[in-house]
CSV table of C-alpha atoms in Angstrom, one decimal:
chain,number,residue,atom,x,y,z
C,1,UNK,CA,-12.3,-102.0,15.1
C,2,UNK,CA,-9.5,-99.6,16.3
C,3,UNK,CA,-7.7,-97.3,13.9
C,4,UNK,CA,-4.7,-98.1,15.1
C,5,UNK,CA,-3.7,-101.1,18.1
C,6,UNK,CA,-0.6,-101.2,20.2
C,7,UNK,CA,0.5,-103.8,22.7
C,8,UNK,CA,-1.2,-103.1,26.2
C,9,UNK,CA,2.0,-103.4,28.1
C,10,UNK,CA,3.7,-101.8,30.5
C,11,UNK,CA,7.0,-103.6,30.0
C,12,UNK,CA,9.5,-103.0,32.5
C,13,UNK,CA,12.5,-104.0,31.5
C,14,UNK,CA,16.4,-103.7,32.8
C,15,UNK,CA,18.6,-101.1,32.0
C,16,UNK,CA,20.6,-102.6,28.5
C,17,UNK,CA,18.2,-104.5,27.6
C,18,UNK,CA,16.5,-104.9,24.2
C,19,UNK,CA,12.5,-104.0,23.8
C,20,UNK,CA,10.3,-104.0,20.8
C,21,UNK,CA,6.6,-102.6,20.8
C,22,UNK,CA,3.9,-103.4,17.9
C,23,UNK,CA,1.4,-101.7,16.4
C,24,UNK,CA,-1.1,-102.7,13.7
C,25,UNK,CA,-3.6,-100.0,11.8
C,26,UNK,CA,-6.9,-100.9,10.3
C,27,UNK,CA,-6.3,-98.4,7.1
C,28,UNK,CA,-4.5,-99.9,4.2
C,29,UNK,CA,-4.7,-96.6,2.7
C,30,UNK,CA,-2.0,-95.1,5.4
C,31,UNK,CA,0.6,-93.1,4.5
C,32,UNK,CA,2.3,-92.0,7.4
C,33,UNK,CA,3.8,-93.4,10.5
C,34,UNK,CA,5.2,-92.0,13.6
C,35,UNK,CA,6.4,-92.8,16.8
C,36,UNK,CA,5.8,-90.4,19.4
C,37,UNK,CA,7.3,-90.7,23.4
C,38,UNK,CA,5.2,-89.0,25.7
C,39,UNK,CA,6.8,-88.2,29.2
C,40,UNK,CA,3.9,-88.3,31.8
C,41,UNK,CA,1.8,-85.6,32.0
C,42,UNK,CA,3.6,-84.0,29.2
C,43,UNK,CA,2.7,-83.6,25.3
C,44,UNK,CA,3.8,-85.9,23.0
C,45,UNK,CA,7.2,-85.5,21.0
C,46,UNK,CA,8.1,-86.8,17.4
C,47,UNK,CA,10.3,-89.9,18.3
C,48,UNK,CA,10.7,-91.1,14.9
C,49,UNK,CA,8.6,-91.2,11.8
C,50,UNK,CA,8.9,-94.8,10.4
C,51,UNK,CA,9.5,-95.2,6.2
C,52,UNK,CA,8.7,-98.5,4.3
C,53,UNK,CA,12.6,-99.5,3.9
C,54,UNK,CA,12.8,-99.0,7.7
C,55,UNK,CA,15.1,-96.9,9.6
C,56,UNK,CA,17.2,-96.1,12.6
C,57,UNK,CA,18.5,-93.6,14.5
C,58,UNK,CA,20.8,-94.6,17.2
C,59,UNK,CA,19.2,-97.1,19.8
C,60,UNK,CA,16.0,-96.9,17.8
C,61,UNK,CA,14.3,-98.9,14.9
C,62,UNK,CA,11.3,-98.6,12.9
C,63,UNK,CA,10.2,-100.6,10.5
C,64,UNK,CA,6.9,-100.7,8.7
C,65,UNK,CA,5.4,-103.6,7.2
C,66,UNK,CA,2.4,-103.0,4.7
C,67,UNK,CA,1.2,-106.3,3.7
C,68,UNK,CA,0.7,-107.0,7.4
C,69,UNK,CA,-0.2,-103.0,8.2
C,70,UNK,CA,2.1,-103.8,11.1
C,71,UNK,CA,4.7,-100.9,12.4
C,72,UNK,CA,7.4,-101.9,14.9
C,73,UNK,CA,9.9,-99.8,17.4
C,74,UNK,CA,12.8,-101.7,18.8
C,75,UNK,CA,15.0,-100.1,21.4
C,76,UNK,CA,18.2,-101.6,22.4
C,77,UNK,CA,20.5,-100.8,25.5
C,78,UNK,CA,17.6,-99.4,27.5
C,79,UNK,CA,18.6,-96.1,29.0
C,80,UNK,CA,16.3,-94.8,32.7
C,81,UNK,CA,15.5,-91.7,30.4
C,82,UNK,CA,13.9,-94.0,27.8
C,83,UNK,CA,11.3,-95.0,30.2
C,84,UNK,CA,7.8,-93.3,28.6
C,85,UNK,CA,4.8,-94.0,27.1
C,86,UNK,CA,5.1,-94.7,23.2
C,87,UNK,CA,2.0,-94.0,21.1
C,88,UNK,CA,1.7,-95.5,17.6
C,89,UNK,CA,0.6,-92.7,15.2
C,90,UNK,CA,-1.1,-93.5,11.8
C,91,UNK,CA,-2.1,-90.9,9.3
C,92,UNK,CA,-3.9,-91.4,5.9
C,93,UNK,CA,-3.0,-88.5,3.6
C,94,UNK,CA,-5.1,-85.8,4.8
C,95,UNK,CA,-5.5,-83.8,8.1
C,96,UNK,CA,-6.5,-87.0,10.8
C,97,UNK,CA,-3.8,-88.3,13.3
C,98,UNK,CA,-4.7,-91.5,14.4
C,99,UNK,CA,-2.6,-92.5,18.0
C,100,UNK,CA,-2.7,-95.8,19.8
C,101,UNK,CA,-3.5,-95.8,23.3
C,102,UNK,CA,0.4,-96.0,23.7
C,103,UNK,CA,2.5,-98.6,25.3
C,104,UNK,CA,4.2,-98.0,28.8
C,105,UNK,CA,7.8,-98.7,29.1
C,106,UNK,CA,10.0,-98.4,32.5
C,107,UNK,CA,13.6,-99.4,32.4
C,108,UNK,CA,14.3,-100.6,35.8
C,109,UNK,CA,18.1,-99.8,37.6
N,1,UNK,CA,10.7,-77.1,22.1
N,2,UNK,CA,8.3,-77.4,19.7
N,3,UNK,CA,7.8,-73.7,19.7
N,4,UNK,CA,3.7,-73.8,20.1
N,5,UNK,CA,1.9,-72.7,22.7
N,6,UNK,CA,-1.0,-73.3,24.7
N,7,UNK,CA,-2.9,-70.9,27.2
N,8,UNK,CA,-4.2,-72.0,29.7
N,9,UNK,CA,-2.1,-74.3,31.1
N,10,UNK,CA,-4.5,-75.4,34.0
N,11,UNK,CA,-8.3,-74.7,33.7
N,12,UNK,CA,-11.1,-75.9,36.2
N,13,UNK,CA,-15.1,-75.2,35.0
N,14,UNK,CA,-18.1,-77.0,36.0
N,15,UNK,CA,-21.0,-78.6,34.3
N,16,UNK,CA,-22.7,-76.6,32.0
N,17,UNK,CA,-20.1,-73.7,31.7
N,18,UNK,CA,-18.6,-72.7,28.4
N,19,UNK,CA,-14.3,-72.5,27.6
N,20,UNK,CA,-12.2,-71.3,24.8
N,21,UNK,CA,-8.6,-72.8,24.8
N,22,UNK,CA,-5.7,-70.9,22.8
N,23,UNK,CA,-3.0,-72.6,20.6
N,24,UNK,CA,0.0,-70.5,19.1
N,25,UNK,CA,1.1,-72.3,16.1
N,26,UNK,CA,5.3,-73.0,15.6
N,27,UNK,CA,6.7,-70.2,13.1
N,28,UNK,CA,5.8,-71.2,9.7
N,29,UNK,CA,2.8,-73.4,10.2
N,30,UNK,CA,-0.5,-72.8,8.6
N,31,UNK,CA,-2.1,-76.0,9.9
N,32,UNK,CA,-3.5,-76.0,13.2
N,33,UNK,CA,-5.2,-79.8,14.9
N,34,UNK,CA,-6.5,-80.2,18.3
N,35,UNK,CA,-6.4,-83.5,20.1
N,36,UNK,CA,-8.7,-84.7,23.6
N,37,UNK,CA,-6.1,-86.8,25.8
N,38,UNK,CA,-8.4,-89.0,28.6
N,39,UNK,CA,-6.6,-90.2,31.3
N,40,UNK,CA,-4.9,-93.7,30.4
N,41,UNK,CA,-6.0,-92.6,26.4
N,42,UNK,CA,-4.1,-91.7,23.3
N,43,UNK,CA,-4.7,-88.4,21.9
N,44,UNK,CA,-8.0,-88.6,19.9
N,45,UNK,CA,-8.1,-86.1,16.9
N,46,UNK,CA,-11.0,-83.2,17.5
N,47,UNK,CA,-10.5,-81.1,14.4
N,48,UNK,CA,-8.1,-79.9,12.6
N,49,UNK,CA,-8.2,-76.2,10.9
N,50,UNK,CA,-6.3,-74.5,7.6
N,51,UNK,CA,-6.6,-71.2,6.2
N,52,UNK,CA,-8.7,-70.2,9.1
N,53,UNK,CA,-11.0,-73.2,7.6
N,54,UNK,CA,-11.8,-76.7,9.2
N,55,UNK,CA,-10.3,-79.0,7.6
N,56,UNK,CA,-11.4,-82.6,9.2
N,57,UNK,CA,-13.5,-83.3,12.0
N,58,UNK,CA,-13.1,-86.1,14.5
N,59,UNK,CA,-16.2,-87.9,16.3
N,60,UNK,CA,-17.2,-85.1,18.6
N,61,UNK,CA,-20.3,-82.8,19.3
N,62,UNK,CA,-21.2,-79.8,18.1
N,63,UNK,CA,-20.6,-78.6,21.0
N,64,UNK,CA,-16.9,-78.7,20.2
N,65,UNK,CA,-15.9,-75.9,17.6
N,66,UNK,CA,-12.9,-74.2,16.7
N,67,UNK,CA,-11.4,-71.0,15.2
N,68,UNK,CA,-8.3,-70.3,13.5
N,69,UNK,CA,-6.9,-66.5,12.8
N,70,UNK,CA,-5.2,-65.0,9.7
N,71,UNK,CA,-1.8,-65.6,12.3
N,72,UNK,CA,-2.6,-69.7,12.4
N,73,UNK,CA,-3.2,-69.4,15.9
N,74,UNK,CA,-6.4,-71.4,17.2
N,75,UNK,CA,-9.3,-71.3,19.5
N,76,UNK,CA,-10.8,-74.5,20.7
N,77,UNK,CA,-14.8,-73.6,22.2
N,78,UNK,CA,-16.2,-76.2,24.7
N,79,UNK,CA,-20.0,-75.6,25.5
N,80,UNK,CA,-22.6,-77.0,28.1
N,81,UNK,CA,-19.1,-78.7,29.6
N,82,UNK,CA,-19.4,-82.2,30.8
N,83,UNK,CA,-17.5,-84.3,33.4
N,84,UNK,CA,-16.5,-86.5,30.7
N,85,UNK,CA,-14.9,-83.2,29.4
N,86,UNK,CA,-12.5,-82.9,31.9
N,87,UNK,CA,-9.1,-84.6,30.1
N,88,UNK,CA,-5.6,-82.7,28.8
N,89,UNK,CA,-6.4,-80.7,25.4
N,90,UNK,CA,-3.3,-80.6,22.8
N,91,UNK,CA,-3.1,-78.5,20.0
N,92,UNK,CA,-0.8,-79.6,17.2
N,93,UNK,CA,0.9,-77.2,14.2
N,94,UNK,CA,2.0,-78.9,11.2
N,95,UNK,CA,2.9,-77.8,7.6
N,96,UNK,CA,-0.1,-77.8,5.2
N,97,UNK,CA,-2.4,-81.2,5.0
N,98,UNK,CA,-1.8,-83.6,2.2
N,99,UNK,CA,1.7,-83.9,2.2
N,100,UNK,CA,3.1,-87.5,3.0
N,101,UNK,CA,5.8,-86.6,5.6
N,102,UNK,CA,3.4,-84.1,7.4
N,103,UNK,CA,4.5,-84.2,11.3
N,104,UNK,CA,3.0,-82.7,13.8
N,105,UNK,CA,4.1,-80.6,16.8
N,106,UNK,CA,2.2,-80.4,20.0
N,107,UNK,CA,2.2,-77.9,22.5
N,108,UNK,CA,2.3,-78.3,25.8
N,109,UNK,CA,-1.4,-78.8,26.4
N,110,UNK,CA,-4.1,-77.8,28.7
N,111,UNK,CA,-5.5,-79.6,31.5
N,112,UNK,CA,-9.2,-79.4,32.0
N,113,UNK,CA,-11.1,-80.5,34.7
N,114,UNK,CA,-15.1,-80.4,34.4
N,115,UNK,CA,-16.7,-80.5,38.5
């Protein structure tokens, strides 16, 4: 079984509209979660790191749910420039990052 | 920008030869990972290395080994290359391992392609 598992997408989705993209980890022993965007054939950037009351910054949601090892990312009023591949990012305390093949979002005009 | 840096950016070898990639860690971090990135692939964690020790090691030959300098900046070795080699190789800098909110920050990353 994977470390981590996202959604296979792609989604393409209109511009303003709402998305959410799931991810579940194998590793009840996680500590940390991230989202990272990664632009194509670019490195990955920090998007978010995701805490167990959940949180938001601007368009963006994380929330984490441990019974379920489940993390979510909802994005709402879809932007062109949010359209990227997200990667799920699990890390036990300790040195190993564990990233999901990443989910592929286009916004459409 | 994430501040580290990755040389070189573009790197063509073929089967068999041997290449060091460098990584240049952000200013005050001692923790240095590298990643393999596949085609299509999330980043899969190689090693990662602290106080010029490794600290972690993901499911990859020996053929894969690594350096890191009293600076924090990082070598990553590849011998006897193989075309399965050929992907985009990030190096991440991060604060110290162990702490909870550790983040990382990748570089830019280097494209390899085995022939």
């Amino acid at each position: 079984r994977k470390e981590v598992e996202q959604d296979p997408g792609p989604f393409n989705v209109p511009e303003g509209a709402t998305v959410a993209f799931n991810c579940t980890y194998s590793n009840s022993a996680s500590q940390s979660f991230f989202w990272y965007r990664q632009d194509c054939r670019k490195e990955p950037k920090l998007l978010m790191s995701v805490y167990s009351s959940g949180n938001e910054d601007g368009r963006f949601t994380a929330q984490l749910n441990r019974a379920s090892q489940y993390i979510s990312l909802l994005i709402r009023d879809s932007k062109l420039s949010d359209s990227a591949t997200y990667l799920c990012v699990v890390n036990p305390i300790g040195n190993q990052f564990y990233f999901g093949t990443g989910t592929s979002l286009t916004v459409i005009p | 920008e994430t501040g580290v840096t990755q040389s070189p950016t573009h790197l063509i070898k073929t089967r068999g030869q041997q290449v060091t990639l460098r990584c240049s860690s952000q200013s005050g971090h001692n923790t240095v990972s590298w990643y393999q990135q596949a085609l299509g692939q999330g980043p899969q964690f190689i090693f990662q290395y602290y106080r010029e020790e490794e600290n972690g090691r993901g499911n990859f030959p020996p053929r894969f080994s690594g350096l890191q300098f009293p600076n924090y900046s990082s070598e990553l070795n590849v011998n006897a290359l193989e075309l399965d080699d050929s992907a985009l190789y990030l190096c991440a800098s991060s604060l110290p391992p162990g702490r909870i909110t550790d983040t990382q920050y990748f570089g830019p990353g280097t494209r390899l392609t085995v022939l």
